Each structure stands twice: as C-alpha cells, then as structure tokens.
Coordinates of N, CA and C in Angstrom, one line a residue:
X9 N 20.4 -29.9 -4.6 CA 19.5 -28.8 -4.1 C 19.3 -27.8 -5.3
X10 N 18.1 -27.4 -5.6 CA 17.8 -26.6 -6.7 C 17.0 -25.3 -6.2
X11 N 17.7 -24.2 -6.2 CA 17.0 -22.9 -6.0 C 16.4 -22.5 -7.3
X12 N 15.1 -22.3 -7.3 CA 14.4 -22.0 -8.6 C 13.7 -20.6 -8.6
X13 N 13.8 -19.9 -9.7 CA 13.2 -18.5 -9.7 C 13.0 -18.2 -11.2
X14 N 11.7 -18.1 -11.6 CA 11.3 -17.7 -12.9 C 12.0 -18.4 -14.1
X15 N 12.1 -19.7 -13.9 CA 12.7 -20.5 -14.9 C 11.8 -21.6 -15.4
X16 N 10.6 -21.3 -15.7 CA 9.6 -22.2 -16.2 C 10.1 -23.0 -17.4
X17 N 10.8 -22.3 -18.3 CA 11.3 -22.8 -19.5 C 12.4 -23.9 -19.3
X18 N 13.1 -23.8 -18.2 CA 14.3 -24.6 -18.0 C 14.2 -25.6 -16.9
X19 N 13.3 -25.4 -15.9 CA 13.3 -26.3 -14.7 C 13.1 -27.7 -15.0
X20 N 12.3 -28.1 -16.1 CA 12.1 -29.5 -16.4 C 13.3 -30.2 -16.8
X21 N 14.1 -29.5 -17.7 CA 15.4 -30.1 -18.1 C 16.4 -30.3 -17.0
X22 N 16.3 -29.3 -16.1 CA 17.2 -29.3 -14.9 C 16.9 -30.5 -14.1
X23 N 15.7 -30.7 -13.7 CA 15.3 -31.8 -12.8 C 15.5 -33.1 -13.5
X24 N 15.2 -33.2 -14.7 CA 15.3 -34.5 -15.4 C 16.8 -34.9 -15.6
X25 N 17.7 -33.9 -15.6 CA 19.1 -34.2 -15.7 C 19.6 -34.8 -14.4
X26 N 19.0 -34.4 -13.3 CA 19.3 -35.0 -12.0 C 18.8 -36.4 -11.9
X27 N 17.6 -36.6 -12.4 CA 17.0 -37.9 -12.4 C 17.8 -38.9 -13.2
X28 N 18.4 -38.4 -14.2 CA 19.2 -39.3 -15.2 C 20.6 -39.7 -14.6
X29 N 21.0 -39.2 -13.5 CA 22.3 -39.5 -12.9 C 22.3 -41.0 -12.5
X30 N 23.5 -41.6 -12.6 CA 23.6 -43.0 -12.2 C 24.1 -43.2 -10.8
X31 N 24.3 -42.2 -10.0 CA 24.7 -42.3 -8.6 C 23.5 -43.0 -7.9
X32 N 23.8 -44.1 -7.1 CA 22.7 -44.9 -6.6 C 21.8 -44.2 -5.5
X33 N 22.4 -43.4 -4.6 CA 21.7 -42.8 -3.5 C 21.6 -41.3 -3.6
X34 N 20.4 -40.7 -3.8 CA 20.3 -39.3 -4.0 C 19.0 -38.8 -3.3
X35 N 19.0 -37.6 -2.9 CA 17.7 -36.9 -2.6 C 17.6 -35.7 -3.5
X36 N 16.4 -35.2 -3.7 CA 16.1 -34.1 -4.5 C 15.3 -33.1 -3.7
X37 N 15.9 -31.8 -3.5 CA 15.2 -30.8 -2.8 C 15.2 -29.5 -3.6
X38 N 14.0 -29.0 -3.8 CA 13.7 -27.8 -4.6 C 13.0 -26.8 -3.8
X39 N 13.4 -25.5 -3.9 CA 12.6 -24.4 -3.3 C 12.4 -23.4 -4.4
X40 N 11.2 -23.0 -4.7 CA 10.8 -22.0 -5.6 C 10.8 -20.7 -4.8
X41 N 11.5 -19.7 -5.2 CA 11.6 -18.4 -4.5 C 10.6 -17.4 -5.0
X42 N 9.3 -17.8 -4.9 CA 8.2 -16.8 -5.3 C 8.2 -16.4 -6.7
X43 N 8.4 -17.4 -7.6 CA 8.4 -17.1 -9.1 C 7.0 -16.5 -9.5
X44 N 7.1 -15.6 -10.5 CA 5.9 -15.0 -11.0 C 5.4 -15.7 -12.3
X45 N 6.2 -16.7 -12.8 CA 5.7 -17.4 -13.9 C 5.2 -18.8 -13.5
X46 N 5.3 -19.8 -14.4 CA 4.8 -21.1 -14.1 C 5.8 -22.1 -13.5
X47 N 6.9 -21.5 -12.9 CA 8.0 -22.4 -12.3 C 7.4 -23.3 -11.3
X48 N 6.7 -22.8 -10.3 CA 6.2 -23.6 -9.2 C 5.3 -24.7 -9.7
X49 N 4.4 -24.4 -10.6 CA 3.5 -25.4 -11.1 C 4.3 -26.5 -11.8
X50 N 5.4 -26.2 -12.6 CA 6.2 -27.1 -13.2 C 6.9 -28.0 -12.2
X51 N 7.4 -27.4 -11.1 CA 8.1 -28.1 -10.0 C 7.1 -29.2 -9.4
X52 N 5.9 -28.8 -9.2 CA 4.9 -29.7 -8.6 C 4.7 -30.9 -9.5
X53 N 4.6 -30.7 -10.8 CA 4.3 -31.8 -11.7 C 5.6 -32.7 -11.8
X54 N 6.8 -32.1 -11.9 CA 8.0 -32.8 -12.0 C 8.3 -33.5 -10.6
X55 N 7.9 -32.9 -9.5 CA 8.2 -33.5 -8.2 C 7.4 -34.9 -8.1
X56 N 6.2 -34.9 -8.6 CA 5.4 -36.1 -8.6 C 6.1 -37.2 -9.5
X57 N 6.6 -36.7 -10.7 CA 7.2 -37.6 -11.6 C 8.5 -38.2 -10.9
X58 N 9.2 -37.4 -10.2 CA 10.5 -37.8 -9.5 C 10.1 -38.8 -8.4
X59 N 9.1 -38.6 -7.7 CA 8.7 -39.5 -6.6 C 8.3 -40.9 -7.2
X60 N 7.5 -40.8 -8.3 CA 7.0 -42.1 -8.9 C 8.1 -42.9 -9.5
X61 N 9.2 -42.2 -9.9 CA 10.3 -42.9 -10.6 C 11.0 -43.8 -9.7
X62 N 10.9 -43.6 -8.4 CA 11.7 -44.4 -7.4 C 13.2 -44.1 -7.5
X63 N 13.5 -43.1 -8.1 CA 15.0 -42.8 -8.3 C 15.6 -42.2 -7.1
X64 N 14.8 -41.6 -6.2 CA 15.3 -40.8 -5.1 C 14.9 -41.4 -3.8
X65 N 15.8 -41.3 -2.8 CA 15.4 -41.7 -1.4 C 14.4 -40.8 -0.8
X66 N 14.4 -39.5 -1.3 CA 13.5 -38.5 -0.8 C 13.4 -37.4 -1.8
X67 N 12.2 -36.9 -1.9 CA 12.0 -35.7 -2.8 C 11.2 -34.7 -2.0
X68 N 11.7 -33.5 -1.9 CA 11.0 -32.4 -1.2 C 10.9 -31.2 -2.1
X69 N 9.8 -30.5 -2.2 CA 9.6 -29.3 -2.9 C 8.8 -28.3 -2.1
X70 N 9.2 -27.0 -2.2 CA 8.5 -26.0 -1.4 C 8.5 -24.7 -2.2
X71 N 7.6 -23.8 -1.9 CA 7.6 -22.5 -2.4 C 7.6 -21.5 -1.3
X72 N 8.0 -20.3 -1.5 CA 8.0 -19.2 -0.5 C 7.9 -17.9 -1.1
X73 N 7.6 -16.9 -0.3 CA 7.6 -15.5 -0.7 C 9.0 -15.1 -1.1
X74 N 9.2 -14.4 -2.2 CA 10.5 -14.1 -2.7 C 11.4 -13.5 -1.7
X75 N 12.5 -14.1 -1.4 CA 13.5 -13.7 -0.4 C 14.9 -13.5 -0.9
X76 N 15.1 -13.9 -2.1 CA 16.5 -13.8 -2.7 C 17.2 -15.1 -2.6
X77 N 18.4 -15.1 -3.3 CA 19.2 -16.3 -3.4 C 19.7 -16.8 -2.1
X78 N 20.2 -16.0 -1.2 CA 20.8 -16.4 0.1 C 19.7 -17.1 1.0
X79 N 18.6 -16.4 1.0 CA 17.5 -17.0 1.8 C 17.1 -18.4 1.3
X80 N 17.0 -18.5 0.0 CA 16.6 -19.7 -0.6 C 17.6 -20.8 -0.4
X81 N 18.9 -20.5 -0.6 CA 20.0 -21.5 -0.3 C 20.0 -21.9 1.1
X82 N 19.8 -21.0 2.0 CA 19.8 -21.4 3.5 C 18.7 -22.4 3.8
X83 N 17.5 -22.1 3.2 CA 16.4 -23.0 3.4 C 16.7 -24.4 2.8
X84 N 17.3 -24.4 1.6 CA 17.6 -25.7 1.0 C 18.6 -26.5 1.8
X85 N 19.6 -25.8 2.3 CA 20.6 -26.5 3.1 C 20.0 -27.0 4.4
X86 N 19.1 -26.3 5.0 CA 18.4 -26.8 6.2 C 17.6 -28.0 5.9
X87 N 17.0 -28.1 4.7 CA 16.1 -29.2 4.4 C 16.9 -30.4 4.0
X88 N 18.2 -30.2 3.5 CA 19.0 -31.3 3.0 C 19.5 -32.3 4.1
X89 N 19.6 -33.5 3.8 CA 20.0 -34.6 4.8 C 21.3 -35.3 4.3
X90 N 21.7 -35.1 3.1 CA 22.8 -35.9 2.6 C 24.2 -35.4 3.1
X91 N 25.2 -36.3 3.0 CA 26.5 -36.1 3.4 C 27.3 -35.3 2.4
X92 N 26.8 -35.3 1.2 CA 27.5 -34.5 0.1 C 26.4 -33.6 -0.5
X93 N 26.7 -32.3 -0.7 CA 25.7 -31.4 -1.2 C 26.1 -30.9 -2.6
X94 N 25.1 -30.9 -3.5 CA 25.2 -30.4 -4.9 C 24.2 -29.3 -5.1
X95 N 24.6 -28.1 -5.5 CA 23.6 -27.1 -5.8 C 23.7 -26.8 -7.3
X96 N 22.5 -26.7 -7.9 CA 22.4 -26.5 -9.3 C 21.4 -25.4 -9.5
X97 N 21.7 -24.4 -10.3 CA 20.7 -23.4 -10.7 C 19.6 -24.0 -11.6
X98 N 18.4 -23.4 -11.5 CA 17.3 -24.0 -12.2 C 17.3 -23.9 -13.7
X99 N 18.3 -23.2 -14.2 CA 18.5 -23.1 -15.7 C 19.7 -23.8 -16.1
X100 N 20.3 -24.7 -15.3 CA 21.5 -25.5 -15.6 C 21.1 -26.9 -15.7
X101 N 22.0 -27.8 -16.3 CA 21.8 -29.2 -16.4 C 23.0 -29.9 -16.1
X102 N 22.9 -31.2 -15.6 CA 24.0 -32.1 -15.4 C 24.1 -33.0 -16.6
X103 N 25.3 -33.3 -17.1 CA 25.6 -34.3 -18.1 C 25.4 -35.7 -17.4
X104 N 25.1 -36.7 -18.2 CA 25.0 -38.0 -17.7 C 26.4 -38.4 -17.0
X105 N 26.3 -39.1 -15.9 CA 27.5 -39.5 -15.2 C 28.3 -38.5 -14.4
X106 N 27.7 -37.3 -14.3 CA 28.4 -36.2 -13.6 C 28.6 -36.5 -12.2
X107 N 27.6 -37.0 -11.5 CA 27.7 -37.3 -10.0 C 28.8 -38.3 -9.8
X108 N 28.8 -39.4 -10.6 CA 29.8 -40.5 -10.3 C 31.2 -39.9 -10.5
X109 N 31.4 -39.1 -11.5 CA 32.7 -38.5 -11.7 C 33.1 -37.6 -10.6
X110 N 32.2 -36.8 -10.2 CA 32.5 -35.8 -9.1 C 32.7 -36.4 -7.7
X111 N 32.0 -37.5 -7.5 CA 32.1 -38.2 -6.2 C 33.4 -38.9 -6.0
X112 N 34.0 -39.3 -7.1 CA 35.2 -40.2 -7.0 C 36.3 -39.5 -6.2
X113 N 36.7 -38.3 -6.4 CA 37.7 -37.7 -5.6 C 37.4 -37.6 -4.1
X114 N 36.1 -37.4 -3.8 CA 35.6 -37.3 -2.4 C 35.8 -38.7 -1.7
X115 N 35.5 -39.7 -2.5 CA 35.6 -41.1 -1.9 C 37.1 -41.5 -1.7
X116 N 37.9 -41.0 -2.6 CA 39.3 -41.5 -2.6 C 40.2 -40.7 -1.6
X117 N 39.8 -39.5 -1.3 CA 40.6 -38.7 -0.4 C 39.7 -37.9 0.6
X118 N 39.8 -38.3 1.8 CA 39.0 -37.6 2.9 C 39.3 -36.2 3.1
X119 N 40.5 -35.7 2.6 CA 40.9 -34.3 2.8 C 40.3 -33.4 1.8
X120 N 39.7 -34.0 0.7 CA 39.1 -33.2 -0.3 C 37.7 -32.8 0.1
X121 N 37.4 -31.5 0.1 CA 36.1 -31.0 0.6 C 35.2 -30.5 -0.5
X122 N 35.8 -30.0 -1.7 CA 35.0 -29.5 -2.8 C 35.6 -30.1 -4.1
X123 N 34.7 -30.5 -5.0 CA 35.1 -31.0 -6.3 C 34.2 -30.2 -7.3
X124 N 34.9 -29.8 -8.4 CA 34.2 -29.2 -9.5 C 34.6 -29.7 -10.8
X125 N 33.8 -29.8 -11.8 CA 34.1 -30.4 -13.1 C 34.0 -29.3 -14.2
X126 N 34.2 -29.7 -15.4 CA 34.1 -28.8 -16.5 C 32.6 -28.4 -16.7
X127 N 32.4 -27.2 -17.2 CA 31.0 -26.7 -17.5 C 30.9 -26.4 -19.0
X128 N 30.2 -27.3 -19.7 CA 29.9 -26.9 -21.1 C 28.9 -25.7 -21.1
X129 N 29.0 -25.0 -22.2 CA 28.1 -23.8 -22.3 C 26.9 -24.1 -23.2
X130 N 25.7 -23.5 -22.9 CA 24.6 -23.7 -23.7 C 23.8 -22.4 -23.9
X131 N 23.1 -22.3 -25.0 CA 22.4 -21.1 -25.2 C 21.0 -21.2 -24.6
X132 N 20.1 -20.2 -24.9 CA 18.8 -20.1 -24.2 C 17.9 -21.2 -24.6
X133 N 18.2 -22.0 -25.7 CA 17.4 -23.1 -26.1 C 18.0 -24.4 -25.7
X134 N 19.1 -24.4 -24.8 CA 19.7 -25.6 -24.3 C 20.6 -26.3 -25.2
X135 N 21.1 -25.6 -26.3 CA 22.0 -26.2 -27.2 C 23.4 -25.8 -26.8
X136 N 24.4 -26.8 -27.0 CA 25.8 -26.5 -26.7 C 26.3 -25.5 -27.6
X137 N 27.1 -24.5 -27.0 CA 27.5 -23.4 -27.8 C 28.9 -23.0 -27.4
X138 N 29.4 -22.0 -28.1 CA 30.7 -21.3 -27.7 C 30.5 -19.9 -27.2
X139 N 31.4 -19.4 -26.5 CA 31.3 -18.0 -26.0 C 32.5 -17.2 -26.6
X140 N 32.3 -15.9 -26.9 CA 33.4 -15.0 -27.2 C 33.9 -14.4 -25.9
X141 N 34.8 -13.4 -26.0 CA 35.3 -12.8 -24.8 C 34.3 -12.0 -24.0
X142 N 33.2 -11.6 -24.6 CA 32.2 -10.8 -24.0 C 31.0 -11.7 -23.5
X143 N 31.2 -13.0 -23.6 CA 30.2 -14.0 -23.2 C 29.0 -14.0 -24.1
X144 N 29.2 -13.6 -25.4 CA 28.2 -13.7 -26.4 C 28.3 -15.1 -27.1
X145 N 27.2 -15.7 -27.5 CA 27.2 -17.0 -28.2 C 27.8 -16.8 -29.5
X146 N 28.8 -17.7 -29.8 CA 29.5 -17.7 -31.1 C 28.9 -18.8 -32.0
X147 N 28.8 -18.5 -33.3 CA 28.2 -19.6 -34.2 C 29.3 -20.4 -34.8
X148 N 30.6 -20.0 -34.7 CA 31.7 -20.7 -35.3 C 32.9 -20.5 -34.3
X149 N 34.1 -21.1 -34.8 CA 35.3 -21.1 -33.9 C 36.3 -20.1 -34.4
X150 N 35.9 -19.0 -35.2 CA 36.8 -18.0 -35.6 C 37.0 -17.0 -34.5
X151 N 38.3 -16.6 -34.4 CA 38.6 -15.6 -33.3 C 38.7 -16.3 -32.0
X152 N 38.9 -15.6 -30.9 CA 39.0 -16.2 -29.5 C 37.6 -16.7 -29.1
X153 N 37.6 -17.9 -28.6 CA 36.3 -18.5 -28.2 C 36.6 -19.5 -27.1
X154 N 35.5 -19.9 -26.4 CA 35.6 -20.8 -25.3 C 34.5 -21.8 -25.4
X155 N 34.9 -23.1 -25.2 CA 33.9 -24.2 -25.2 C 33.4 -24.5 -23.9
X156 N 34.0 -24.1 -22.8 CA 33.6 -24.4 -21.4 C 33.7 -23.1 -20.6
X157 N 32.9 -23.0 -19.6 CA 33.0 -21.9 -18.6 C 34.3 -21.9 -17.9
X158 N 34.9 -23.1 -17.7 CA 36.2 -23.2 -17.1 C 37.3 -22.5 -17.9
X159 N 37.2 -22.8 -19.2 CA 38.2 -22.1 -20.1 C 38.0 -20.6 -20.1
X160 N 36.8 -20.1 -20.1 CA 36.6 -18.7 -20.0 C 37.1 -18.1 -18.7
X161 N 36.9 -18.8 -17.6 CA 37.4 -18.3 -16.3 C 38.9 -18.3 -16.3
X162 N 39.6 -19.3 -16.8 CA 41.0 -19.4 -16.9 C 41.6 -18.2 -17.7
X163 N 40.9 -17.9 -18.8 CA 41.3 -16.8 -19.6 C 41.1 -15.4 -18.9
X164 N 40.0 -15.3 -18.2 CA 39.7 -14.0 -17.5 C 40.5 -13.8 -16.3
X165 N 40.8 -14.9 -15.5 CA 41.5 -14.8 -14.3 C 42.9 -15.1 -14.3
X166 N 43.3 -15.9 -15.3 CA 44.7 -16.4 -15.4 C 45.0 -17.6 -14.4
X167 N 43.9 -18.1 -13.8 CA 44.1 -19.2 -12.8 C 43.7 -20.5 -13.4
X168 N 44.7 -21.4 -13.6 CA 44.5 -22.6 -14.2 C 44.0 -23.6 -13.2
X169 N 43.1 -24.5 -13.6 CA 42.4 -25.4 -12.6 C 43.3 -26.3 -11.8
X170 N 44.5 -26.7 -12.4 CA 45.3 -27.6 -11.7 C 46.6 -26.9 -11.1
X171 N 46.5 -25.6 -11.0 CA 47.7 -24.9 -10.5 C 47.6 -24.8 -9.0
X172 N 48.7 -24.4 -8.3 CA 48.7 -24.3 -6.9 C 47.9 -23.2 -6.4
X173 N 47.6 -22.2 -7.2 CA 46.8 -21.1 -6.8 C 45.3 -21.4 -6.8
X174 N 44.9 -22.5 -7.5 CA 43.4 -22.8 -7.6 C 42.9 -23.2 -6.2
X175 N 41.8 -22.5 -5.8 CA 41.1 -22.9 -4.5 C 41.7 -22.3 -3.3
X176 N 42.7 -21.4 -3.4 CA 43.4 -20.8 -2.3 C 42.6 -19.5 -1.9
X177 N 42.7 -19.2 -0.6 CA 41.9 -18.1 -0.1 C 42.4 -16.8 -0.7
X178 N 43.7 -16.6 -0.8 CA 44.2 -15.3 -1.4 C 43.8 -15.2 -2.9
X179 N 43.6 -16.3 -3.6 CA 43.2 -16.3 -4.9 C 41.7 -15.9 -5.0
X180 N 40.9 -16.4 -4.1 CA 39.5 -16.0 -4.1 C 39.3 -14.6 -3.7
X181 N 40.3 -14.0 -3.0 CA 40.2 -12.6 -2.7 C 40.3 -11.7 -4.0
X182 N 41.0 -12.3 -5.0 CA 41.1 -11.6 -6.3 C 39.8 -11.7 -7.1
X183 N 39.3 -13.0 -7.1 CA 38.1 -13.2 -8.0 C 37.6 -14.7 -7.7
X184 N 36.4 -14.9 -8.1 CA 35.9 -16.3 -8.0 C 36.4 -17.0 -9.3
X185 N 36.9 -18.2 -9.2 CA 37.5 -18.9 -10.3 C 36.9 -20.3 -10.4
X186 N 35.9 -20.7 -9.6 CA 35.3 -22.0 -9.6 C 34.0 -22.0 -10.4
X187 N 33.9 -22.9 -11.3 CA 32.7 -22.9 -12.2 C 31.5 -23.5 -11.4
X188 N 30.4 -23.6 -12.0 CA 29.2 -24.1 -11.4 C 29.2 -25.6 -11.2
X189 N 28.2 -26.1 -10.5 CA 28.1 -27.5 -10.4 C 29.0 -28.3 -9.5
X190 N 29.6 -27.6 -8.5 CA 30.5 -28.2 -7.6 C 29.8 -29.0 -6.5
X191 N 30.5 -30.0 -6.0 CA 30.0 -30.8 -4.9 C 30.8 -30.5 -3.6
X192 N 30.2 -30.4 -2.5 CA 30.9 -30.1 -1.2 C 30.4 -31.0 -0.1
X193 N 31.3 -31.4 0.7 CA 31.0 -32.2 1.9 C 30.1 -31.4 2.8
X194 N 29.0 -32.1 3.3 CA 28.1 -31.4 4.3 C 28.9 -30.9 5.5
X195 N 29.8 -31.7 6.0 CA 30.6 -31.4 7.2 C 31.4 -30.1 7.0
X196 N 31.9 -29.8 5.8 CA 32.5 -28.5 5.5 C 31.5 -27.4 5.4
X197 N 30.4 -27.7 4.8 CA 29.4 -26.7 4.6 C 28.8 -26.2 5.9
X198 N 28.6 -27.1 6.8 CA 28.1 -26.8 8.2 C 29.0 -25.8 8.9
X199 N 30.3 -25.8 8.6 CA 31.2 -25.0 9.3 C 31.1 -23.5 8.9
X200 N 30.5 -23.3 7.7 CA 30.5 -21.9 7.2 C 29.1 -21.3 7.1
X201 N 28.0 -22.1 7.1 CA 26.7 -21.6 6.9 C 26.3 -20.8 8.1
X202 N 25.3 -19.9 7.9 CA 24.4 -19.7 6.8 C 25.0 -18.7 5.8
X203 N 24.5 -18.7 4.6 CA 24.9 -17.7 3.6 C 24.5 -16.3 4.1
X204 N 25.3 -15.4 3.9 CA 25.1 -14.0 4.4 C 24.5 -13.1 3.3
X205 N 23.3 -12.5 3.6 CA 22.6 -11.7 2.6 C 23.4 -10.4 2.3
X206 N 24.4 -10.0 3.1 CA 25.2 -8.9 2.9 C 26.2 -9.1 1.8
X207 N 26.5 -10.4 1.5 CA 27.6 -10.7 0.5 C 27.0 -10.5 -0.9
X208 N 27.7 -9.7 -1.7 CA 27.2 -9.4 -3.0 C 27.1 -10.6 -3.9
X209 N 28.0 -11.5 -3.8 CA 28.1 -12.7 -4.6 C 28.1 -14.0 -3.7
X210 N 27.0 -14.7 -3.6 CA 26.9 -15.7 -2.6 C 27.9 -16.9 -2.9
X211 N 28.2 -17.2 -4.2 CA 29.1 -18.3 -4.5 C 30.5 -17.9 -4.1
X212 N 30.9 -16.6 -4.4 CA 32.3 -16.2 -4.0 C 32.4 -16.2 -2.5
X213 N 31.4 -15.7 -1.8 CA 31.4 -15.8 -0.3 C 31.6 -17.2 0.2
X214 N 30.8 -18.1 -0.4 CA 30.9 -19.5 0.1 C 32.3 -20.1 -0.1
X215 N 32.9 -19.8 -1.3 CA 34.3 -20.4 -1.6 C 35.3 -19.7 -0.7
X216 N 35.1 -18.4 -0.4 CA 36.1 -17.8 0.5 C 36.0 -18.5 1.9
X217 N 34.8 -18.8 2.4 CA 34.7 -19.4 3.7 C 35.2 -20.8 3.7
X218 N 34.9 -21.6 2.6 CA 35.4 -23.0 2.5 C 36.9 -23.0 2.4
X219 N 37.5 -22.1 1.7 CA 38.9 -22.1 1.5 C 39.7 -21.9 2.8
X220 N 39.0 -21.3 3.8 CA 39.6 -21.0 5.1 C 39.9 -22.4 5.8

C-alpha cells in the first residue's frame, strides 16, 4: 500500500522497487492524497506499466481530495485484499529481496504479527548516506554516525531490536522504536483499524494498538 503526496520526484523509484520484489503473489494499491504536483500523473503512468508487467495479481490506483495521512491509510486498507499488508511511503524504496526476507518469520511462526527489517538511509537524490545525531546527512564516518534508521532509533531510545523491551506496549508508551517498512498480518490489522485522525503520530498509534 502506497499513500502518496507531493512526491513526483520519488514515486517512480518507490513503485519500481515494489515491482522488483521476488515474492510471487502481490497486489499494488496506491492512493494519491490530492497532490499539487505531478504525483498523480506519474502514478497513472506507472500504474499502466505495473499492469502490463504481469507482476501483480491486482493493481489499483486512486486520487482524492486532500484528507491527510490517516484518511489515506484507511482508504488503502479498505481497498487491500491481501493477508499480509505492507505500507511504504511514496519517497521510500524497498531493497531487492525485502519481501521474501520479511515474510519468512510470518510463515515460520503463526504467533508473529509484525515484522520489520533494517532501514538504510538515503538522501534527497536517492543515494545511500549516513546520518549524524541531528539526522543531517554525513559525508564521512567521522564522529557519531548512523548507517541505518534502526541504529539511529536504538541510540535515541536505548531500545535494542532483539531485546525483551522491543515491541512491548509499555515501551511504545515511551516512544516509537519501529522503523519503516514493516509487514503486518491483515487479521491483526483488522482488530485495530481504522486509523484515528486524533492521533498525532499514526505509526505510533498503530503500534500501540497492535502491541495490545
């Protein structure tokens, strides 16, 4: 699921990174949230490319009057039919093989509801980069730096990915510590939807509900 807003420069790379996944059965659902640039036009062009590729069992794209992230995510979830849901921002990308790696824990253990991987960092031109403590792009590795969003979150929150505190409700009450690009079982998602517009951070709200 791709919620898109004013990302004309990035939406093409985002969609093509999904098309490049090796997972055999996928659907692609995109909603443009009333972008004022060329995002919707790019989505229409890439949607046709995605359909012709034969890569997806289903491709759906829609645009709407700007309603905000929660409205867009709720519409996407209503449109989705898959048993596992992946949400990706329209300025993010998947690395090759990401879906296969993330799906493995879900297939091996029915009690696992959410899986998240490492997030490499990239600059405004899509190049892999480093961050400093203030999330500024670093040109070298001098001083404190982070090569992944996960490393940055661990430094900022003190919550290590494989610790007992990771993913717990009381830990989410302190801060969100799950990086982008997570997969979630649809059966879990249906227990907590819809996204609430009153929540200041929709991803933190979602993880709080899922952790219950």
